PDB file of C-alpha atoms in Angstrom:
ATOM      1  CA  UNK A  60      -8.080 -19.235 -19.473  1.00 70.00           C
ATOM      2  CA  UNK A  61      -7.857 -17.753 -22.961  1.00 81.00           C
ATOM      3  CA  UNK A  62     -11.642 -17.858 -23.304  1.00 85.00           C
ATOM      4  CA  UNK A  63     -12.063 -16.137 -19.951  1.00 85.00           C
ATOM      5  CA  UNK A  64      -9.662 -13.372 -20.979  1.00 87.00           C
ATOM      6  CA  UNK A  65     -11.465 -12.844 -24.268  1.00 91.00           C
ATOM      7  CA  UNK A  66     -14.825 -12.687 -22.481  1.00 91.00           C
ATOM      8  CA  UNK A  67     -13.512 -10.225 -19.877  1.00 90.00           C
ATOM      9  CA  UNK A  68     -11.988  -8.002 -22.576  1.00 90.00           C
ATOM     10  CA  UNK A  69     -15.199  -8.150 -24.643  1.00 92.00           C
ATOM     11  CA  UNK A  70     -17.370  -7.217 -21.669  1.00 93.00           C
ATOM     12  CA  UNK A  71     -14.975  -4.421 -20.680  1.00 92.00           C
ATOM     13  CA  UNK A  72     -15.421  -2.957 -24.183  1.00 91.00           C
ATOM     14  CA  UNK A  73     -19.207  -3.350 -23.891  1.00 92.00           C
ATOM     15  CA  UNK A  74     -19.464  -5.638 -26.911  1.00 90.00           C
ATOM     16  CA  UNK A  75     -21.836  -8.541 -27.438  1.00 92.00           C
ATOM     17  CA  UNK A  76     -20.514 -11.798 -28.856  1.00 89.00           C
ATOM     18  CA  UNK A  77     -22.203 -10.950 -32.160  1.00 90.00           C
ATOM     19  CA  UNK A  78     -20.540  -7.525 -32.276  1.00 91.00           C
ATOM     20  CA  UNK A  79     -17.135  -9.032 -31.561  1.00 91.00           C
ATOM     21  CA  UNK A  80     -17.630 -11.666 -34.251  1.00 88.00           C
ATOM     22  CA  UNK A  81     -18.877  -9.215 -36.874  1.00 88.00           C
ATOM     23  CA  UNK A  82     -17.008  -9.316 -40.136  1.00 81.00           C
ATOM     24  CA  UNK A  83     -14.866 -12.372 -39.441  1.00 84.00           C
ATOM     25  CA  UNK A  84     -16.426 -15.244 -37.466  1.00 89.00           C
ATOM     26  CA  UNK A  85     -19.826 -16.314 -36.124  1.00 89.00           C
ATOM     27  CA  UNK A  86     -21.337 -15.433 -32.750  1.00 89.00           C
ATOM     28  CA  UNK A  87     -21.410 -19.153 -31.860  1.00 91.00           C
ATOM     29  CA  UNK A  88     -17.671 -19.353 -32.601  1.00 91.00           C
ATOM     30  CA  UNK A  89     -17.026 -16.555 -30.082  1.00 90.00           C
ATOM     31  CA  UNK A  90     -19.194 -18.383 -27.536  1.00 90.00           C
ATOM     32  CA  UNK A  91     -17.232 -21.593 -28.090  1.00 89.00           C
ATOM     33  CA  UNK A  92     -13.933 -19.757 -27.701  1.00 88.00           C
ATOM     34  CA  UNK A  93     -15.094 -18.082 -24.486  1.00 89.00           C
ATOM     35  CA  UNK A  94     -16.218 -21.433 -23.027  1.00 87.00           C
ATOM     36  CA  UNK A  95     -12.848 -22.984 -23.902  1.00 81.00           C
ATOM     37  CA  UNK A  96     -14.347 -25.440 -26.394  1.00 84.00           C
ATOM     38  CA  UNK A  97     -12.435 -24.013 -29.361  1.00 84.00           C
ATOM     39  CA  UNK A  98      -8.956 -22.574 -29.520  1.00 84.00           C
ATOM     40  CA  UNK A  99      -8.751 -19.738 -32.061  1.00 87.00           C
ATOM     41  CA  UNK A 100      -6.261 -19.887 -34.903  1.00 87.00           C
ATOM     42  CA  UNK A 101      -3.404 -17.380 -34.872  1.00 86.00           C
ATOM     43  CA  UNK A 102      -5.238 -15.341 -37.518  1.00 89.00           C
ATOM     44  CA  UNK A 103      -8.494 -15.280 -35.549  1.00 88.00           C
ATOM     45  CA  UNK A 104      -6.688 -14.479 -32.298  1.00 88.00           C
ATOM     46  CA  UNK A 105      -5.003 -11.533 -34.027  1.00 89.00           C
ATOM     47  CA  UNK A 106      -8.433 -10.363 -35.270  1.00 90.00           C
ATOM     48  CA  UNK A 107      -9.912 -10.618 -31.758  1.00 90.00           C
ATOM     49  CA  UNK A 108      -6.960  -8.798 -30.193  1.00 89.00           C
ATOM     50  CA  UNK A 109      -7.325  -5.930 -32.664  1.00 90.00           C
ATOM     51  CA  UNK A 110     -11.096  -5.744 -32.197  1.00 91.00           C
ATOM     52  CA  UNK A 111     -10.709  -5.786 -28.417  1.00 91.00           C
ATOM     53  CA  UNK A 112      -7.838  -3.251 -28.569  1.00 91.00           C
ATOM     54  CA  UNK A 113      -5.484  -5.470 -26.624  1.00 90.00           C
ATOM     55  CA  UNK A 114      -1.941  -6.568 -27.466  1.00 89.00           C
ATOM     56  CA  UNK A 115      -1.680 -10.163 -28.607  1.00 83.00           C
ATOM     57  CA  UNK A 116       0.461 -10.909 -25.549  1.00 81.00           C
ATOM     58  CA  UNK A 117      -2.583 -10.189 -23.328  1.00 83.00           C
ATOM     59  CA  UNK A 118      -4.198 -13.383 -24.631  1.00 80.00           C
ATOM     60  CA  UNK A 119      -1.162 -15.653 -24.493  1.00 75.00           C
ATOM     61  CA  UNK A 120      -1.048 -18.019 -21.511  1.00 68.00           C
ATOM     62  CA  UNK A 121       1.257 -17.292 -18.630  1.00 69.00           C
ATOM     63  CA  UNK A 122       3.332 -19.898 -16.815  1.00 71.00           C
ATOM     64  CA  UNK A 123       0.617 -20.628 -14.230  1.00 72.00           C
ATOM     65  CA  UNK A 124      -1.957 -21.316 -16.955  1.00 75.00           C
ATOM     66  CA  UNK A 125       0.394 -23.648 -18.776  1.00 77.00           C
ATOM     67  CA  UNK A 126       1.069 -25.551 -15.547  1.00 81.00           C
ATOM     68  CA  UNK A 127      -2.674 -25.754 -14.726  1.00 81.00           C
ATOM     69  CA  UNK A 128      -3.320 -27.226 -18.177  1.00 82.00           C
ATOM     70  CA  UNK A 129      -0.497 -29.732 -17.645  1.00 87.00           C
ATOM     71  CA  UNK A 130      -1.963 -30.763 -14.279  1.00 88.00           C
ATOM     72  CA  UNK A 131      -5.437 -31.202 -15.794  1.00 88.00           C
ATOM     73  CA  UNK A 132      -3.997 -33.383 -18.528  1.00 91.00           C
ATOM     74  CA  UNK A 133      -1.996 -35.532 -16.102  1.00 92.00           C
ATOM     75  CA  UNK A 134      -4.999 -36.015 -13.804  1.00 93.00           C
ATOM     76  CA  UNK A 135      -7.188 -36.966 -16.770  1.00 92.00           C
ATOM     77  CA  UNK A 136      -4.526 -39.532 -17.735  1.00 95.00           C
ATOM     78  CA  UNK A 137      -4.470 -40.828 -14.145  1.00 94.00           C
ATOM     79  CA  UNK A 138      -8.274 -41.260 -14.221  1.00 92.00           C
ATOM     80  CA  UNK A 139      -7.991 -43.142 -17.510  1.00 94.00           C
ATOM     81  CA  UNK A 140      -5.312 -45.411 -16.024  1.00 93.00           C
ATOM     82  CA  UNK A 141      -7.537 -46.109 -13.000  1.00 92.00           C
ATOM     83  CA  UNK A 142     -10.420 -46.985 -15.336  1.00 91.00           C
ATOM     84  CA  UNK A 143      -8.310 -49.661 -17.008  1.00 93.00           C
ATOM     85  CA  UNK A 144      -6.864 -50.846 -13.670  1.00 91.00           C
ATOM     86  CA  UNK A 145      -3.347 -49.553 -14.352  1.00 93.00           C
ATOM     87  CA  UNK A 146      -3.038 -48.329 -10.781  1.00 91.00           C
ATOM     88  CA  UNK A 147       0.765 -48.131 -10.768  1.00 93.00           C
ATOM     89  CA  UNK A 148       0.777 -45.691 -13.701  1.00 94.00           C
ATOM     90  CA  UNK A 149      -2.054 -43.695 -12.105  1.00 93.00           C
ATOM     91  CA  UNK A 150      -0.081 -43.523  -8.849  1.00 93.00           C
ATOM     92  CA  UNK A 151       3.029 -42.310 -10.695  1.00 94.00           C
ATOM     93  CA  UNK A 152       1.048 -39.590 -12.486  1.00 94.00           C
ATOM     94  CA  UNK A 153      -0.600 -38.551  -9.220  1.00 93.00           C
ATOM     95  CA  UNK A 154       2.758 -38.337  -7.432  1.00 93.00           C
ATOM     96  CA  UNK A 155       4.114 -36.132 -10.198  1.00 92.00           C
ATOM     97  CA  UNK A 156       1.048 -33.897  -9.897  1.00 89.00           C
ATOM     98  CA  UNK A 157       1.540 -33.700  -6.134  1.00 88.00           C
ATOM     99  CA  UNK A 158       4.981 -32.161  -6.646  1.00 89.00           C
ATOM    100  CA  UNK A 159       3.523 -29.425  -8.908  1.00 85.00           C
ATOM    101  CA  UNK A 160       0.084 -28.804  -7.416  1.00 82.00           C
ATOM    102  CA  UNK A 161      -0.794 -25.862  -5.181  1.00 79.00           C
ATOM    103  CA  UNK A 162      -4.509 -25.556  -4.314  1.00 74.00           C
ATOM    104  CA  UNK A 163      -4.238 -21.795  -3.862  1.00 70.00           C
ATOM    105  CA  UNK A 164      -2.869 -21.348  -7.386  1.00 67.00           C
ATOM    106  CA  UNK A 165      -4.929 -23.958  -9.257  1.00 73.00           C
ATOM    107  CA  UNK A 166      -8.494 -24.147  -7.844  1.00 76.00           C
ATOM    108  CA  UNK A 167      -9.796 -25.478 -11.177  1.00 78.00           C
ATOM    109  CA  UNK A 168      -7.607 -28.575 -10.700  1.00 87.00           C
ATOM    110  CA  UNK A 169      -8.532 -29.305  -7.074  1.00 90.00           C
ATOM    111  CA  UNK A 170     -11.595 -31.494  -7.701  1.00 91.00           C
ATOM    112  CA  UNK A 171      -9.796 -33.818 -10.099  1.00 92.00           C
ATOM    113  CA  UNK A 172      -6.743 -33.917  -7.806  1.00 93.00           C
ATOM    114  CA  UNK A 173      -8.796 -35.108  -4.820  1.00 95.00           C
ATOM    115  CA  UNK A 174     -10.925 -37.446  -6.945  1.00 95.00           C
ATOM    116  CA  UNK A 175      -7.819 -39.268  -8.188  1.00 95.00           C
ATOM    117  CA  UNK A 176      -6.517 -39.393  -4.597  1.00 95.00           C
ATOM    118  CA  UNK A 177      -9.832 -40.946  -3.511  1.00 96.00           C
ATOM    119  CA  UNK A 178      -9.694 -43.626  -6.199  1.00 95.00           C
ATOM    120  CA  UNK A 179      -6.100 -44.506  -5.336  1.00 95.00           C
ATOM    121  CA  UNK A 180      -6.837 -44.670  -1.590  1.00 95.00           C
ATOM    122  CA  UNK A 181      -9.861 -46.898  -2.231  1.00 93.00           C
ATOM    123  CA  UNK A 182      -7.824 -49.304  -4.338  1.00 92.00           C
ATOM    124  CA  UNK A 183      -5.253 -49.512  -1.540  1.00 91.00           C
ATOM    125  CA  UNK A 184      -7.979 -50.500   0.936  1.00 91.00           C
ATOM    126  CA  UNK A 185      -8.115 -47.173   2.773  1.00 94.00           C
ATOM    127  CA  UNK A 186     -11.853 -46.628   2.295  1.00 93.00           C
ATOM    128  CA  UNK A 187     -12.367 -43.952   4.956  1.00 92.00           C
ATOM    129  CA  UNK A 188      -9.471 -41.916   3.549  1.00 95.00           C
ATOM    130  CA  UNK A 189     -11.030 -42.353   0.110  1.00 95.00           C
ATOM    131  CA  UNK A 190     -14.380 -41.075   1.366  1.00 94.00           C
ATOM    132  CA  UNK A 191     -12.706 -37.996   2.862  1.00 95.00           C
ATOM    133  CA  UNK A 192     -11.019 -37.301  -0.494  1.00 95.00           C
ATOM    134  CA  UNK A 193     -14.286 -37.872  -2.401  1.00 94.00           C
ATOM    135  CA  UNK A 194     -15.979 -35.268  -0.208  1.00 93.00           C
ATOM    136  CA  UNK A 195     -13.131 -32.780  -0.650  1.00 93.00           C
ATOM    137  CA  UNK A 196     -13.362 -33.343  -4.410  1.00 93.00           C
ATOM    138  CA  UNK A 197     -17.133 -32.775  -4.319  1.00 91.00           C
ATOM    139  CA  UNK A 198     -16.708 -29.470  -2.494  1.00 91.00           C
ATOM    140  CA  UNK A 199     -13.990 -28.349  -4.891  1.00 91.00           C
ATOM    141  CA  UNK A 200     -16.146 -29.233  -7.907  1.00 89.00           C
ATOM    142  CA  UNK A 201     -19.090 -27.311  -6.406  1.00 86.00           C
ATOM    143  CA  UNK A 202     -16.868 -24.274  -5.855  1.00 87.00           C
ATOM    144  CA  UNK A 203     -16.243 -24.029  -9.601  1.00 85.00           C
ATOM    145  CA  UNK A 204     -19.767 -24.970 -10.662  1.00 83.00           C
ATOM    146  CA  UNK A 205     -19.164 -28.583 -11.747  1.00 84.00           C
ATOM    147  CA  UNK A 206     -22.204 -30.001  -9.968  1.00 83.00           C
ATOM    148  CA  UNK A 207     -22.378 -33.259 -11.918  1.00 84.00           C
ATOM    149  CA  UNK A 208     -18.773 -34.095 -10.976  1.00 86.00           C
ATOM    150  CA  UNK A 209     -19.575 -33.187  -7.353  1.00 87.00           C
ATOM    151  CA  UNK A 210     -22.614 -35.481  -7.335  1.00 85.00           C
ATOM    152  CA  UNK A 211     -20.569 -38.258  -8.905  1.00 87.00           C
ATOM    153  CA  UNK A 212     -17.974 -38.040  -6.117  1.00 90.00           C
ATOM    154  CA  UNK A 213     -20.578 -38.007  -3.335  1.00 89.00           C
ATOM    155  CA  UNK A 214     -22.406 -40.944  -4.894  1.00 87.00           C
ATOM    156  CA  UNK A 215     -19.136 -42.875  -5.319  1.00 90.00           C
ATOM    157  CA  UNK A 216     -18.399 -42.391  -1.608  1.00 91.00           C
ATOM    158  CA  UNK A 217     -21.864 -43.683  -0.681  1.00 88.00           C
ATOM    159  CA  UNK A 218     -21.679 -46.662  -3.044  1.00 89.00           C
ATOM    160  CA  UNK A 219     -18.264 -47.843  -1.870  1.00 91.00           C
ATOM    161  CA  UNK A 220     -19.287 -47.493   1.778  1.00 90.00           C
ATOM    162  CA  UNK A 221     -22.404 -49.544   1.048  1.00 89.00           C
ATOM    163  CA  UNK A 222     -20.393 -52.250  -0.709  1.00 90.00           C
ATOM    164  CA  UNK A 223     -18.021 -52.412   2.270  1.00 89.00           C
ATOM    165  CA  UNK A 224     -20.917 -52.866   4.719  1.00 89.00           C
ATOM    166  CA  UNK A 225     -20.668 -49.443   6.389  1.00 88.00           C
ATOM    167  CA  UNK A 226     -24.419 -48.979   6.076  1.00 86.00           C
ATOM    168  CA  UNK A 227     -24.997 -46.030   8.435  1.00 85.00           C
ATOM    169  CA  UNK A 228     -22.147 -44.058   6.888  1.00 85.00           C
ATOM    170  CA  UNK A 229     -23.286 -45.090   3.399  1.00 81.00           C
ATOM    171  CA  UNK A 230     -26.800 -43.851   4.170  1.00 85.00           C
ATOM    172  CA  UNK A 231     -25.545 -40.437   5.264  1.00 82.00           C
ATOM    173  CA  UNK A 232     -23.427 -40.155   2.104  1.00 79.00           C
ATOM    174  CA  UNK A 233     -26.364 -41.256  -0.080  1.00 79.00           C
ATOM    175  CA  UNK A 234     -28.535 -38.587   1.539  1.00 81.00           C
ATOM    176  CA  UNK A 235     -25.784 -36.041   0.836  1.00 78.00           C
ATOM    177  CA  UNK A 236     -25.621 -37.246  -2.770  1.00 76.00           C
ATOM    178  CA  UNK A 237     -29.404 -36.922  -3.062  1.00 76.00           C
ATOM    179  CA  UNK A 238     -29.261 -33.409  -1.627  1.00 76.00           C
ATOM    180  CA  UNK A 239     -26.633 -32.379  -4.169  1.00 71.00           C
ATOM    181  CA  UNK A 240     -28.656 -33.905  -7.006  1.00 67.00           C
ATOM    182  CA  UNK A 241     -31.942 -32.301  -5.959  1.00 68.00           C
ATOM    183  CA  UNK A 242     -30.285 -28.920  -5.424  1.00 68.00           C
ATOM    184  CA  UNK A 243     -29.405 -29.038  -9.122  1.00 67.00           C
ATOM    185  CA  UNK A 244     -32.378 -30.056 -11.252  1.00 60.00           C
ATOM    186  CA  UNK A 245     -30.140 -31.005 -14.193  1.00 62.00           C
ATOM    187  CA  UNK A 246     -28.970 -34.142 -12.353  1.00 62.00           C
ATOM    188  CA  UNK A 247     -32.023 -36.459 -12.229  1.00 67.00           C
ATOM    189  CA  UNK A 248     -29.899 -39.579 -12.826  1.00 73.00           C
ATOM    190  CA  UNK A 249     -27.903 -38.959  -9.648  1.00 64.00           C
ATOM    191  CA  UNK A 250     -31.152 -38.368  -7.732  1.00 69.00           C
ATOM    192  CA  UNK A 251     -32.531 -41.725  -8.974  1.00 73.00           C
ATOM    193  CA  UNK A 252     -29.330 -43.593  -8.128  1.00 74.00           C
ATOM    194  CA  UNK A 253     -29.177 -41.991  -4.674  1.00 70.00           C
ATOM    195  CA  UNK A 254     -32.826 -42.902  -3.986  1.00 64.00           C
ATOM    196  CA  UNK A 255     -32.079 -46.473  -5.011  1.00 70.00           C
ATOM    197  CA  UNK A 256     -29.020 -46.655  -2.778  1.00 71.00           C
ATOM    198  CA  UNK A 257     -30.974 -45.247   0.178  1.00 73.00           C
ATOM    199  CA  UNK A 258     -33.634 -47.882  -0.453  1.00 71.00           C
ATOM    200  CA  UNK A 259     -31.039 -50.652  -0.378  1.00 69.00           C
TER     201      UNK A 259
END
């Protein structure tokens, strides 16, 4: 969120990243800040605010941003718990997220929210519910440009259907996974895996 605000303010002033960085930091540092990879120090944030002619408060997160970050963190923890088979802890984290989450307010959290729901449903034996959540997660990830995460969800749906013997449904999901992977040329691994699954 901070990076997005800095980028918007920079573009509104008609500055390049290099012009904004001039005299204090590097152009690559500004790019990293705008992509959310680096959080600027208080001193650098003050410099950027002055250069962009904005009050420092303009760049400080509001309550919604803080809550979105908290949700992202909790969902990442839930995924980690699922990976190590601590399903009870993952379920508890997911339930806490469910009390805070609003898809209209936090679209950047939606994909992870549904992906965790899918994993939990699958582990409880509700495969068709899991598939529905995987597909909702894939759409949500696509909406915010996270195509690899979207392909991963579609492929996971196909794979689990295949393992459960739902071959026709698995085939349609594998074709959907292949379509997502071929629509985005940066995902050749998902295309290969989807081809393999279709062949099986």
